[in-house]
Short mmCIF file of C-alpha atoms in Angstrom, two decimals:
data_model
loop_
_atom_site.label_atom_id
_atom_site.label_comp_id
_atom_site.label_asym_id
_atom_site.label_seq_id
_atom_site.Cartn_x
_atom_site.Cartn_y
_atom_site.Cartn_z
CA MET W 175 103.76 169.31 65.67
CA SER W 176 105.35 171.40 68.39
CA MET W 177 104.27 170.89 71.95
CA GLY W 178 105.46 174.42 72.68
CA LYS W 179 101.83 175.48 72.82
CA GLY W 180 101.22 173.09 75.69
CA TYR W 181 99.03 170.90 73.52
CA ASN W 182 99.14 169.04 70.23
CA ALA W 183 97.62 171.07 67.37
CA ARG W 184 96.82 168.01 65.31
CA ILE W 185 94.72 166.53 68.08
CA ALA W 186 93.10 169.92 68.71
CA SER W 187 91.92 170.17 65.11
CA SER W 188 89.52 167.28 65.57
CA PRO W 189 86.60 168.50 67.68
CA TYR W 190 85.34 164.99 68.29
CA ILE W 191 88.62 163.85 69.81
CA VAL W 192 88.93 166.96 71.98
CA GLY W 193 85.36 166.78 73.20
CA SER W 194 85.15 163.06 73.71
CA PHE W 195 88.45 162.39 75.43
CA ALA W 196 87.54 164.52 78.44
CA CYS W 197 84.52 162.24 78.80
CA ILE W 198 86.70 159.72 80.60
CA GLY W 199 85.90 162.03 83.51
CA GLY W 200 82.27 160.97 83.12
CA GLY W 201 83.37 157.35 82.84
CA LEU W 202 84.77 157.62 86.37
CA PHE W 203 81.29 158.53 87.63
CA GLY W 204 79.91 155.45 85.90
CA LEU W 205 82.58 153.18 87.36
CA ASP W 206 81.61 154.35 90.78
CA ILE W 207 77.87 153.88 90.30
CA SER W 208 78.21 150.19 89.59
CA SER W 209 81.24 149.65 91.83
CA MET W 210 78.75 149.02 94.63
CA SER W 211 75.86 147.40 92.78
CA GLY W 212 77.98 144.42 91.75
CA VAL W 213 79.06 143.60 95.31
CA LEU W 214 75.73 143.94 97.15
CA ASP W 215 75.24 140.19 96.79
CA ASN W 216 78.90 139.25 97.31
CA ASN W 217 79.38 137.25 100.51
CA PHE W 218 83.10 138.05 100.82
CA TYR W 219 82.18 141.73 100.71
CA LYS W 220 79.45 141.26 103.32
CA ASN W 221 81.76 139.39 105.69
CA GLN W 222 84.64 141.82 105.28
CA PHE W 223 82.43 144.80 106.15
CA GLY W 224 80.33 143.22 108.86
CA ASN W 225 77.12 142.42 106.92
CA PRO W 226 75.83 145.99 106.52
CA GLY W 227 72.06 146.36 107.03
CA SER W 228 69.88 148.42 104.70
CA SER W 229 70.67 151.74 106.36
CA ALA W 230 74.41 151.03 106.64
CA GLN W 231 74.55 149.85 103.03
CA GLY W 232 72.74 153.03 102.01
CA ALA W 233 75.33 155.06 103.88
CA ILE W 234 78.27 153.28 102.23
CA VAL W 235 76.80 153.91 98.77
CA ALA W 236 75.84 157.49 99.67
CA ALA W 237 79.39 158.31 100.77
CA MET W 238 80.33 158.88 97.15
CA PRO W 239 77.60 161.38 96.19
CA ALA W 240 78.30 163.15 99.49
CA GLY W 241 81.91 163.67 98.42
CA SER W 242 80.77 164.65 94.94
CA PHE W 243 78.54 167.35 96.38
CA PHE W 244 81.57 169.06 97.91
CA GLY W 245 83.66 168.39 94.82
CA ALA W 246 81.04 170.10 92.66
CA LEU W 247 81.07 173.16 94.92
CA LEU W 248 84.89 173.23 95.00
CA VAL W 249 84.86 173.45 91.24
CA THR W 250 83.73 177.07 91.21
CA GLN W 251 87.10 178.08 92.59
CA LEU W 252 89.14 175.48 90.71
CA ALA W 253 87.67 175.98 87.25
CA ASP W 254 88.02 179.76 87.40
CA ARG W 255 91.47 179.82 89.01
CA LEU W 256 93.33 176.78 87.70
CA GLY W 257 91.56 176.68 84.35
CA ARG W 258 89.42 173.87 82.95
CA LYS W 259 92.27 171.67 81.77
CA LYS W 260 94.21 171.57 85.04
CA SER W 261 91.02 170.99 87.05
CA ILE W 262 90.32 167.85 85.03
CA MET W 263 93.89 166.66 85.62
CA LEU W 264 93.64 167.33 89.34
CA ALA W 265 90.37 165.37 89.52
CA SER W 266 92.01 162.34 87.97
CA LEU W 267 94.79 162.36 90.60
CA ILE W 268 92.27 162.59 93.46
CA TRP W 269 90.42 159.65 91.92
CA VAL W 270 93.56 157.47 92.02
CA LEU W 271 93.94 158.23 95.72
CA GLY W 272 90.31 157.26 96.41
CA SER W 273 90.64 154.02 94.44
CA ILE W 274 93.73 153.01 96.40
CA LEU W 275 91.88 153.49 99.68
CA GLN W 276 88.83 151.53 98.48
CA CYS W 277 90.92 148.71 97.10
CA ALA W 278 92.89 148.35 100.33
CA SER W 279 90.02 148.97 102.73
CA VAL W 280 89.73 146.64 105.70
CA ASN W 281 86.68 148.13 107.44
CA ARG W 282 83.69 150.37 106.78
CA GLY W 283 85.48 153.55 107.84
CA MET W 284 88.26 153.11 105.32
CA LEU W 285 85.83 152.14 102.57
CA VAL W 286 83.66 155.19 103.23
CA ALA W 287 86.75 157.45 103.30
CA GLY W 288 87.88 156.05 99.95
CA ARG W 289 84.40 156.56 98.48
CA VAL W 290 84.20 160.15 99.76
CA ILE W 291 87.57 160.97 98.18
CA SER W 292 86.61 159.33 94.89
CA GLY W 293 83.37 161.27 95.18
CA ILE W 294 85.18 164.60 95.42
CA SER W 295 87.00 163.71 92.22
CA VAL W 296 83.79 162.78 90.42
CA GLY W 297 82.15 165.98 91.64
CA ILE W 298 84.95 168.03 90.12
CA SER W 299 85.10 166.19 86.82
CA SER W 300 81.32 165.90 86.36
CA THR W 301 81.13 169.70 86.58
CA VAL W 302 84.26 170.74 84.71
CA VAL W 303 83.98 168.32 81.81
CA PRO W 304 80.64 169.65 80.46
CA ILE W 305 81.90 173.24 80.88
CA TYR W 306 85.12 172.38 79.06
CA GLN W 307 83.23 170.61 76.29
CA SER W 308 80.65 173.31 75.78
CA GLU W 309 83.39 175.96 75.64
CA ILE W 310 85.63 174.12 73.24
CA THR W 311 83.24 172.64 70.66
CA ALA W 312 81.39 174.35 67.80
CA PRO W 313 77.69 175.13 68.47
CA ALA W 314 76.46 172.71 65.79
CA ILE W 315 77.77 169.67 67.69
CA ARG W 316 77.77 171.00 71.24
CA GLY W 317 74.76 168.97 72.36
CA ARG W 318 76.29 165.90 70.83
CA MET W 319 79.61 166.38 72.60
CA VAL W 320 78.17 167.08 76.02
CA SER W 321 75.79 164.13 75.73
CA LEU W 322 78.86 161.98 75.10
CA GLN W 323 79.53 162.70 78.77
CA GLN W 324 76.35 160.79 79.62
CA TRP W 325 77.32 158.00 77.24
CA SER W 326 80.68 157.60 78.88
CA ILE W 327 78.93 157.35 82.26
CA THR W 328 76.90 154.44 80.87
CA TRP W 329 80.09 152.81 79.54
CA GLY W 330 81.74 153.23 82.91
CA ILE W 331 78.79 151.53 84.62
CA LEU W 332 78.85 148.69 82.12
CA ILE W 333 82.59 148.04 82.15
CA GLN W 334 82.86 148.08 85.93
CA TYR W 335 79.81 145.84 86.16
CA PHE W 336 81.25 143.21 83.85
CA ILE W 337 84.61 143.31 85.62
CA GLN W 338 82.73 142.57 88.83
CA PHE W 339 80.69 139.88 87.14
CA GLY W 340 83.91 138.18 86.07
CA CYS W 341 85.56 138.63 89.45
CA SER W 342 82.49 137.24 91.24
CA TYR W 343 83.80 133.80 90.20
CA ILE W 344 86.90 134.35 92.36
CA ASN W 345 86.55 132.75 95.77
CA GLY W 346 87.98 135.29 98.15
CA LYS W 347 88.31 138.96 98.91
CA ALA W 348 89.95 139.58 95.54
CA SER W 349 86.44 139.27 94.10
CA PHE W 350 85.71 142.83 95.21
CA ARG W 351 89.22 144.25 95.61
CA ILE W 352 90.33 143.72 91.99
CA PRO W 353 87.46 145.73 90.46
CA TRP W 354 88.02 148.57 92.94
CA GLY W 355 91.73 148.65 92.14
CA LEU W 356 91.29 148.57 88.36
CA GLN W 357 89.35 151.83 88.58
CA MET W 358 92.65 153.69 88.70
CA ILE W 359 93.57 152.93 85.10
CA PRO W 360 91.13 155.28 83.29
CA ALA W 361 92.05 158.15 85.61
CA LEU W 362 95.74 157.73 84.80
CA ILE W 363 94.91 157.69 81.07
CA LEU W 364 92.85 160.87 81.50
CA PHE W 365 95.69 162.63 83.30
CA ALA W 366 98.27 161.68 80.69
CA GLY W 367 95.98 162.47 77.78
CA MET W 368 94.95 165.92 78.97
CA LEU W 369 98.58 167.00 78.62
CA PHE W 370 98.01 166.94 74.84
CA PHE W 371 94.80 168.98 74.91
CA PRO W 372 94.27 172.75 74.72
CA GLU W 373 92.88 174.93 77.51
CA SER W 374 89.40 176.40 77.03
CA PRO W 375 89.67 179.51 74.80
CA ARG W 376 86.88 181.20 76.75
CA TRP W 377 88.84 180.84 79.97
CA LEU W 378 92.02 182.18 78.31
CA LEU W 379 90.18 185.24 76.98
CA ASP W 380 88.82 185.80 80.46
CA ARG W 381 92.44 185.77 81.68
CA GLU W 382 93.43 188.26 78.92
CA ARG W 383 95.52 185.69 77.08
CA ASP W 384 94.00 186.62 73.72
CA ASP W 385 96.73 185.33 71.43
CA GLU W 386 96.69 181.87 72.95
CA ALA W 387 92.90 181.81 72.74
CA LEU W 388 92.90 182.79 69.07
CA THR W 389 95.55 180.19 68.27
CA ILE W 390 93.51 177.50 70.01
CA LEU W 391 90.27 178.57 68.30
CA ALA W 392 92.06 178.49 64.95
CA ASP W 393 93.39 174.99 65.67
CA LEU W 394 89.99 173.83 66.91
CA HIS W 395 87.67 175.17 64.25
CA GLY W 396 89.76 176.55 61.41
CA GLY W 397 92.52 174.03 60.76
CA GLY W 398 95.07 176.49 62.12
CA ASP W 399 93.85 179.42 59.97
CA LYS W 400 93.39 182.47 62.19
CA ASN W 401 91.38 184.33 59.54
CA ASN W 402 88.76 181.63 59.10
CA GLU W 403 85.27 183.17 59.33
CA LEU W 404 83.91 180.86 62.01
CA VAL W 405 87.08 181.39 64.04
CA ARG W 406 86.83 185.19 63.81
CA LEU W 407 83.11 185.08 64.59
CA GLU W 408 83.65 182.94 67.67
CA PHE W 409 86.63 185.00 68.77
CA GLU W 410 84.66 188.26 68.47
CA GLU W 411 81.57 186.80 70.15
CA ILE W 412 83.52 185.42 73.08
CA LYS W 413 85.65 188.56 73.35
CA GLN W 414 82.60 190.84 73.45
CA GLN W 415 80.93 188.56 75.94
CA VAL W 416 84.01 188.53 78.20
CA ILE W 417 84.42 192.31 78.10
CA PHE W 418 80.69 192.78 78.73
CA GLU W 419 80.80 190.43 81.67
CA ARG W 420 83.92 191.95 83.12
CA THR W 421 82.38 195.43 83.07
CA GLU W 422 79.09 194.07 84.39
CA GLY W 423 80.62 193.24 87.72
CA ALA W 424 82.03 190.80 90.21
CA LYS W 425 82.26 187.05 90.07
CA SER W 426 80.72 186.08 93.38
CA TYR W 427 77.84 183.78 94.25
CA LEU W 428 75.67 186.88 94.72
CA ASP W 429 75.85 187.32 90.94
CA LEU W 430 73.54 184.33 90.69
CA LEU W 431 70.84 186.51 92.25
CA LYS W 432 71.18 189.42 89.81
CA PRO W 433 68.19 190.15 87.53
CA GLY W 434 67.74 187.51 84.83
CA ASN W 435 69.97 184.94 86.54
CA PRO W 436 67.81 183.30 89.24
CA ARG W 437 65.46 181.95 86.60
CA ARG W 438 68.29 180.18 84.81
CA VAL W 439 70.02 179.00 87.97
CA PHE W 440 66.69 177.54 89.03
CA LEU W 441 66.18 175.83 85.64
CA GLY W 442 69.62 174.24 85.70
CA CYS W 443 69.39 173.09 89.32
CA SER W 444 65.85 171.78 89.00
CA LEU W 445 66.69 169.84 85.82
CA GLN W 446 69.56 168.08 87.58
CA MET W 447 67.28 167.50 90.57
CA TRP W 448 64.62 165.95 88.35
CA SER W 449 67.20 163.76 86.65
CA GLN W 450 67.83 162.15 90.03
CA LEU W 451 64.17 162.05 91.07
CA THR W 452 63.28 160.09 87.92
CA GLY W 453 64.62 157.15 89.90
CA MET W 454 67.26 156.21 87.34
CA ASN W 455 70.26 155.97 89.63
CA VAL W 456 68.16 154.00 92.06
CA MET W 457 67.63 151.46 89.29
CA MET W 458 71.39 151.56 88.69
CA TYR W 459 72.69 151.37 92.27
CA TYR W 460 70.14 148.91 93.60
CA ILE W 461 69.17 146.86 90.56
CA VAL W 462 70.03 143.78 92.61
CA TYR W 463 67.26 144.64 95.06
CA VAL W 464 64.81 145.41 92.26
CA PHE W 465 65.27 142.02 90.60
CA ARG W 466 65.45 140.14 93.89
CA GLY W 467 61.85 141.24 94.52
CA THR W 468 60.70 139.90 91.17
CA GLY W 469 61.57 136.36 92.17
CA LEU W 470 64.97 136.21 90.49
CA THR W 471 67.22 134.79 93.16
CA GLY W 472 70.79 133.61 93.13
CA THR W 473 73.78 135.81 92.35
CA ARG W 474 74.21 134.57 88.77
CA SER W 475 70.71 135.09 87.41
CA ASN W 476 70.58 138.45 89.13
CA LEU W 477 73.91 139.63 87.73
CA ILE W 478 72.90 138.50 84.26
CA ALA W 479 69.51 140.22 84.40
CA ALA W 480 71.17 143.40 85.62
CA SER W 481 73.84 143.30 82.94
CA VAL W 482 71.15 143.42 80.24
CA GLN W 483 69.96 146.62 81.84
CA TYR W 484 73.41 148.18 81.69
CA VAL W 485 73.89 147.16 78.06
CA LEU W 486 70.54 148.72 77.14
CA ASN W 487 71.60 151.86 78.95
CA VAL W 488 74.68 152.16 76.74
CA ALA W 489 72.82 151.30 73.54
CA ALA W 490 69.85 153.58 74.07
CA THR W 491 72.03 156.62 74.71
CA VAL W 492 73.37 156.40 71.14
CA PRO W 493 70.30 157.73 69.27
CA ALA W 494 70.18 160.62 71.72
CA ILE W 495 73.79 161.54 70.98
CA ILE W 496 73.19 161.45 67.24
CA TYR W 497 69.91 163.36 67.21
CA ILE W 498 70.06 165.62 70.27
CA ASP W 499 70.90 168.64 68.10
CA LYS W 500 68.03 167.80 65.70
CA TRP W 501 65.20 166.88 68.07
CA GLY W 502 65.82 169.72 70.46
CA ARG W 503 65.91 169.63 74.24
CA ARG W 504 62.23 170.21 75.10
CA PRO W 505 60.51 167.34 73.27
CA MET W 506 63.11 164.89 74.60
CA LEU W 507 62.57 165.92 78.20
CA ILE W 508 58.77 166.04 78.02
CA LEU W 509 58.39 162.64 76.34
CA GLY W 510 61.11 161.06 78.47
CA THR W 511 59.54 161.97 81.80
CA LEU W 512 56.09 160.82 80.59
CA PHE W 513 57.37 157.41 79.54
CA MET W 514 59.45 156.92 82.66
CA GLY W 515 56.53 157.73 84.95
CA PHE W 516 54.35 155.33 82.99
CA PHE W 517 56.77 152.40 83.25
CA LEU W 518 57.43 152.98 86.96
CA TYR W 519 53.68 152.94 87.63
CA LEU W 520 53.47 149.65 85.76
CA VAL W 521 56.28 148.13 87.82
CA GLY W 522 54.66 149.33 91.04
CA GLY W 523 51.24 148.08 89.99
CA LEU W 524 52.48 144.62 89.02
CA GLN W 525 54.40 144.30 92.28
CA ALA W 526 51.41 145.42 94.34
CA ARG W 527 49.03 143.02 92.60
CA PHE W 528 51.18 139.87 92.50
CA GLY W 529 53.63 140.27 95.39
CA HIS W 530 53.70 139.55 99.12
CA TRP W 531 56.19 139.90 101.98
CA GLY W 532 58.74 137.11 102.05
CA VAL W 533 62.28 136.36 103.13
CA VAL W 534 65.06 136.20 100.55
CA ASP W 535 68.74 135.85 101.55
CA ASN W 536 67.82 136.47 105.24
CA SER W 537 66.26 139.84 104.53
CA ASN W 538 62.67 141.02 104.41
CA VAL W 539 61.67 141.45 100.78
CA TRP W 540 58.41 142.13 98.96
CA VAL W 541 58.60 139.24 96.54
CA ILE W 542 56.66 137.74 93.63
CA GLU W 543 56.54 133.96 93.52
CA GLY W 544 54.92 131.62 91.03
CA HIS W 545 53.81 134.40 88.66
CA ASP W 546 56.28 133.98 85.86
CA SER W 547 54.53 136.45 83.56
CA ALA W 548 54.43 139.15 86.23
CA THR W 549 58.14 138.65 86.92
CA LYS W 550 58.90 139.00 83.22
CA GLY W 551 56.60 142.00 82.96
CA ILE W 552 58.42 143.84 85.72
CA ILE W 553 61.82 143.06 84.25
CA VAL W 554 60.72 144.28 80.82
CA CYS W 555 59.18 147.46 82.26
CA SER W 556 62.34 148.22 84.17
CA TYR W 557 64.33 147.70 80.94
CA LEU W 558 61.96 150.04 79.08
CA PHE W 559 62.28 152.57 81.89
CA VAL W 560 66.07 152.52 81.53
CA CYS W 561 65.79 152.99 77.77
CA SER W 562 63.41 155.94 78.18
CA PHE W 563 65.90 157.61 80.51
CA ALA W 564 68.91 156.90 78.32
CA VAL W 565 67.31 158.35 75.19
CA THR W 566 66.02 161.54 76.80
CA MET W 567 66.76 162.81 80.29
CA GLY W 568 70.21 161.21 80.53
CA PRO W 569 72.04 163.27 77.92
CA VAL W 570 69.91 166.43 78.18
CA SER W 571 70.38 166.76 81.93
CA TRP W 572 74.10 167.41 81.26
CA THR W 573 73.76 169.40 78.05
CA TYR W 574 71.11 171.86 79.13
CA PRO W 575 72.68 173.27 82.31
CA ALA W 576 76.01 173.68 80.52
CA GLU W 577 74.50 175.96 77.87
CA ILE W 578 71.92 178.23 79.51
CA TYR W 579 74.20 180.45 81.59
CA PRO W 580 76.09 183.64 80.76
CA LEU W 581 79.88 183.22 80.96
CA LYS W 582 80.17 185.38 84.05
CA ILE W 583 78.21 182.92 86.16
CA ARG W 584 78.64 179.76 84.07
CA GLY W 585 81.27 178.09 86.23
CA LYS W 586 79.41 178.78 89.46
CA ALA W 587 75.95 178.05 88.09
CA VAL W 588 76.90 174.77 86.45
CA SER W 589 78.58 173.70 89.67
CA LEU W 590 75.43 174.57 91.63
CA ALA W 591 73.34 172.55 89.19
CA THR W 592 75.70 169.60 89.48
CA ALA W 593 75.74 169.98 93.26
CA SER W 594 71.96 169.76 93.32
CA ASN W 595 72.30 166.54 91.30
CA TRP W 596 74.67 165.18 93.95
CA ILE W 597 72.69 166.24 96.99
CA PHE W 598 69.61 164.42 95.65
CA ASN W 599 71.74 161.50 94.55
CA PHE W 600 73.07 161.32 98.12
CA ALA W 601 69.61 161.47 99.69
CA LEU W 602 68.17 158.82 97.36
CA ALA W 603 71.16 156.49 97.65
CA TRP W 604 70.70 156.50 101.40
CA ALA W 605 66.89 156.36 101.45
CA VAL W 606 66.14 153.68 98.89
CA PRO W 607 67.31 150.46 100.62
CA PRO W 608 65.17 151.22 103.71
CA GLY W 609 62.41 152.25 101.28
CA PHE W 610 62.45 148.86 99.56
CA GLU W 611 62.63 147.19 102.95
CA HIS W 612 59.63 148.98 104.46
CA ILE W 613 57.27 150.26 101.77
CA ALA W 614 58.38 148.01 98.90
CA TRP W 615 56.30 148.62 95.77
CA LYS W 616 55.14 152.06 96.90
CA THR W 617 58.69 153.27 96.25
CA TYR W 618 58.00 152.97 92.51
CA PHE W 619 54.86 155.09 92.74
CA ILE W 620 56.82 157.82 94.53
CA PHE W 621 59.35 158.00 91.69
CA GLY W 622 56.64 157.69 89.04
CA THR W 623 54.89 160.72 90.51
CA PHE W 624 58.15 162.69 90.50
CA ASN W 625 58.39 162.00 86.75
CA PHE W 626 54.93 163.39 86.03
CA ALA W 627 55.67 166.46 88.16
CA ALA W 628 58.90 166.98 86.21
CA CYS W 629 56.99 166.72 82.95
CA VAL W 630 54.61 169.54 83.95
CA HIS W 631 57.48 171.74 85.14
CA ILE W 632 59.48 171.24 81.94
CA PHE W 633 56.48 171.85 79.70
CA PHE W 634 55.75 175.27 81.21
CA MET W 635 59.16 176.61 82.09
CA PHE W 636 62.04 175.22 80.00
CA PRO W 637 62.80 177.13 76.75
CA GLU W 638 64.43 175.42 73.75
CA THR W 639 68.17 176.11 73.36
CA VAL W 640 69.12 173.81 70.49
CA GLY W 641 71.62 175.03 67.86
CA ARG W 642 72.30 178.47 69.36
CA THR W 643 75.83 179.58 70.28
CA LEU W 644 76.31 180.09 73.99
CA GLU W 645 76.17 183.84 73.37
CA GLU W 646 72.87 183.62 71.44
CA VAL W 647 71.19 181.80 74.32
CA GLU W 648 71.16 185.22 76.02
CA ASP W 649 68.45 186.45 73.63
CA ILE W 650 66.27 183.44 74.39
CA PHE W 651 66.07 184.39 78.04
CA ALA W 652 65.74 188.07 77.21
CA ALA W 653 62.52 187.15 75.36
CA GLY W 654 60.68 186.53 78.63
CA HIS W 655 57.90 183.88 78.61
CA VAL W 656 58.85 182.55 82.03
CA TYR W 657 55.76 180.32 82.32
CA SER W 658 55.05 179.73 78.63
CA ALA W 659 58.34 178.35 77.37
CA TRP W 660 56.75 176.95 74.19
CA ALA W 661 56.13 180.51 72.97
CA ILE W 662 59.83 181.08 72.27
CA GLY W 663 60.44 180.37 68.59
CA LYS W 664 63.28 178.34 67.14
CA ASP W 665 64.85 181.35 65.44
CA VAL W 666 65.13 183.62 68.48
CA GLY W 667 68.76 184.62 68.88
CA LYS W 668 70.13 183.29 65.56
CA LYS W 669 72.88 185.65 64.40
CA THR W 670 75.30 186.07 61.51
CA LEU W 671 78.83 187.45 61.62
CA GLY W 672 77.47 190.82 60.49
CA ASP W 673 75.12 191.15 63.45
CA VAL W 674 77.93 190.44 65.85
CA VAL W 675 80.79 192.51 64.51
CA GLY W 676 78.79 195.39 63.03
CA HIS W 677 78.43 196.40 59.41
CA ASP W 678 81.76 198.10 58.68
CA LYS W 679 83.70 194.90 59.30
CA LEU W 680 81.16 192.91 57.32
CA HIS W 681 81.95 194.78 54.09
CA ALA W 682 85.62 193.96 54.54
CA THR W 683 84.72 190.29 54.99
CA GLU W 684 82.42 190.34 51.95
CA SER W 685 85.07 191.81 49.67
CA LEU W 686 87.47 189.18 50.99
CA GLU W 687 84.96 186.46 50.11
CA GLU W 688 84.47 187.89 46.60
CA LYS W 689 88.21 187.69 46.02
CA GLN W 690 88.25 184.10 47.26
CA SER W 691 85.29 183.04 45.11
CA ALA W 692 86.83 184.82 42.12
#
């Protein structure tokens, strides 16, 4: 196939390859989450960076989400100016730079700088990749593709964690430098691979490059046939949407405040906020601290217990990817938050009942000793908590914000939603180590309560968006029901080619079909 188009048509014709490859961008986020958790107990790391206390350790971890916050806000300019494809490629180059700094760091300042730079990259890719996926895949599998982003995050966490587990047997600084250096490889693969992938057709239409957009749509969904019905339908829908949005006005942040938009901006931002407040990343970043308090001491047993958690995280995301477009978004979110709150309350209760203040590894820890069953109970509940997140909130928190916005504000609104994810991620990453150090088990009750609050909010205010094209989602929000989201039926907004193009063109299409069937 010719590369004259700037991409490989054979690759483009397989939606799963196109959608899933960009997910390496999500994998980078995962690598970074566990790039710290595996070294918290590493003595070479502690000595190299001057034995950071709970607040300093929080700051080192939080450096990455801080960078990501700015990366996510940068995206609004990048994604609309450079295009989706080039933004992803740029993010992978920034990541390589950050990894080099982390790998070579000799003091806290250099390590934090490296993490901030890697953070900027993750902020860009975690925003652009879902936009790119939702714009390039067919509506029937859109949820599945975007939730692959979450799955790749879990893979990134797992792979990085096991690399660190292996390297923890090295006696010396290489035990933390090697894992930080290896992070460069996936970013280089992402950069090279994106050369073979098409640009988002929606972005091209917005730039008045209609022919390229049609060619790409035909390669993506019609096997190269520009007259395929789905291709024409999508082309017309996107085209109308782009024209409508161009005539409707400017592309500034003030657009987010225009009638009809604040509600959606708020939904997207609050969902990403809740996905942090569930306490999931806390369990991911600081799992070492969680298990240390259950009476599991020693680097080995702790790393092994934590690795089970990461494996479960990968495994439990799979059913969500397969069924997300069947179950719908609402039931997953409502049940997920309920279960997570329940398990966190159990962990907190068990710790409160069986624990006491003690000293482990020279630090003050609320610890359980001599209650084997309570220790096992807490570990199991934290595993169940991770599974509940992975099956529900994990995938949906990326899918939902990418599909509820009109094209005109999509880039900016998704980046705001992702930025709200990062700002809460930053706050929690910094606050949790001191939290465990001072209020111990009460930390779990705080997060449990957030989950129940999220459940109430989602039940009343989040409408179902499953199976609609991005253009049909408009009708869902036009239907009103701001505080009674369950009242919006599953068939609101479903359209056929006839509804979109108008009846005169439909007759032409019908006669064409009759000829084909004859």
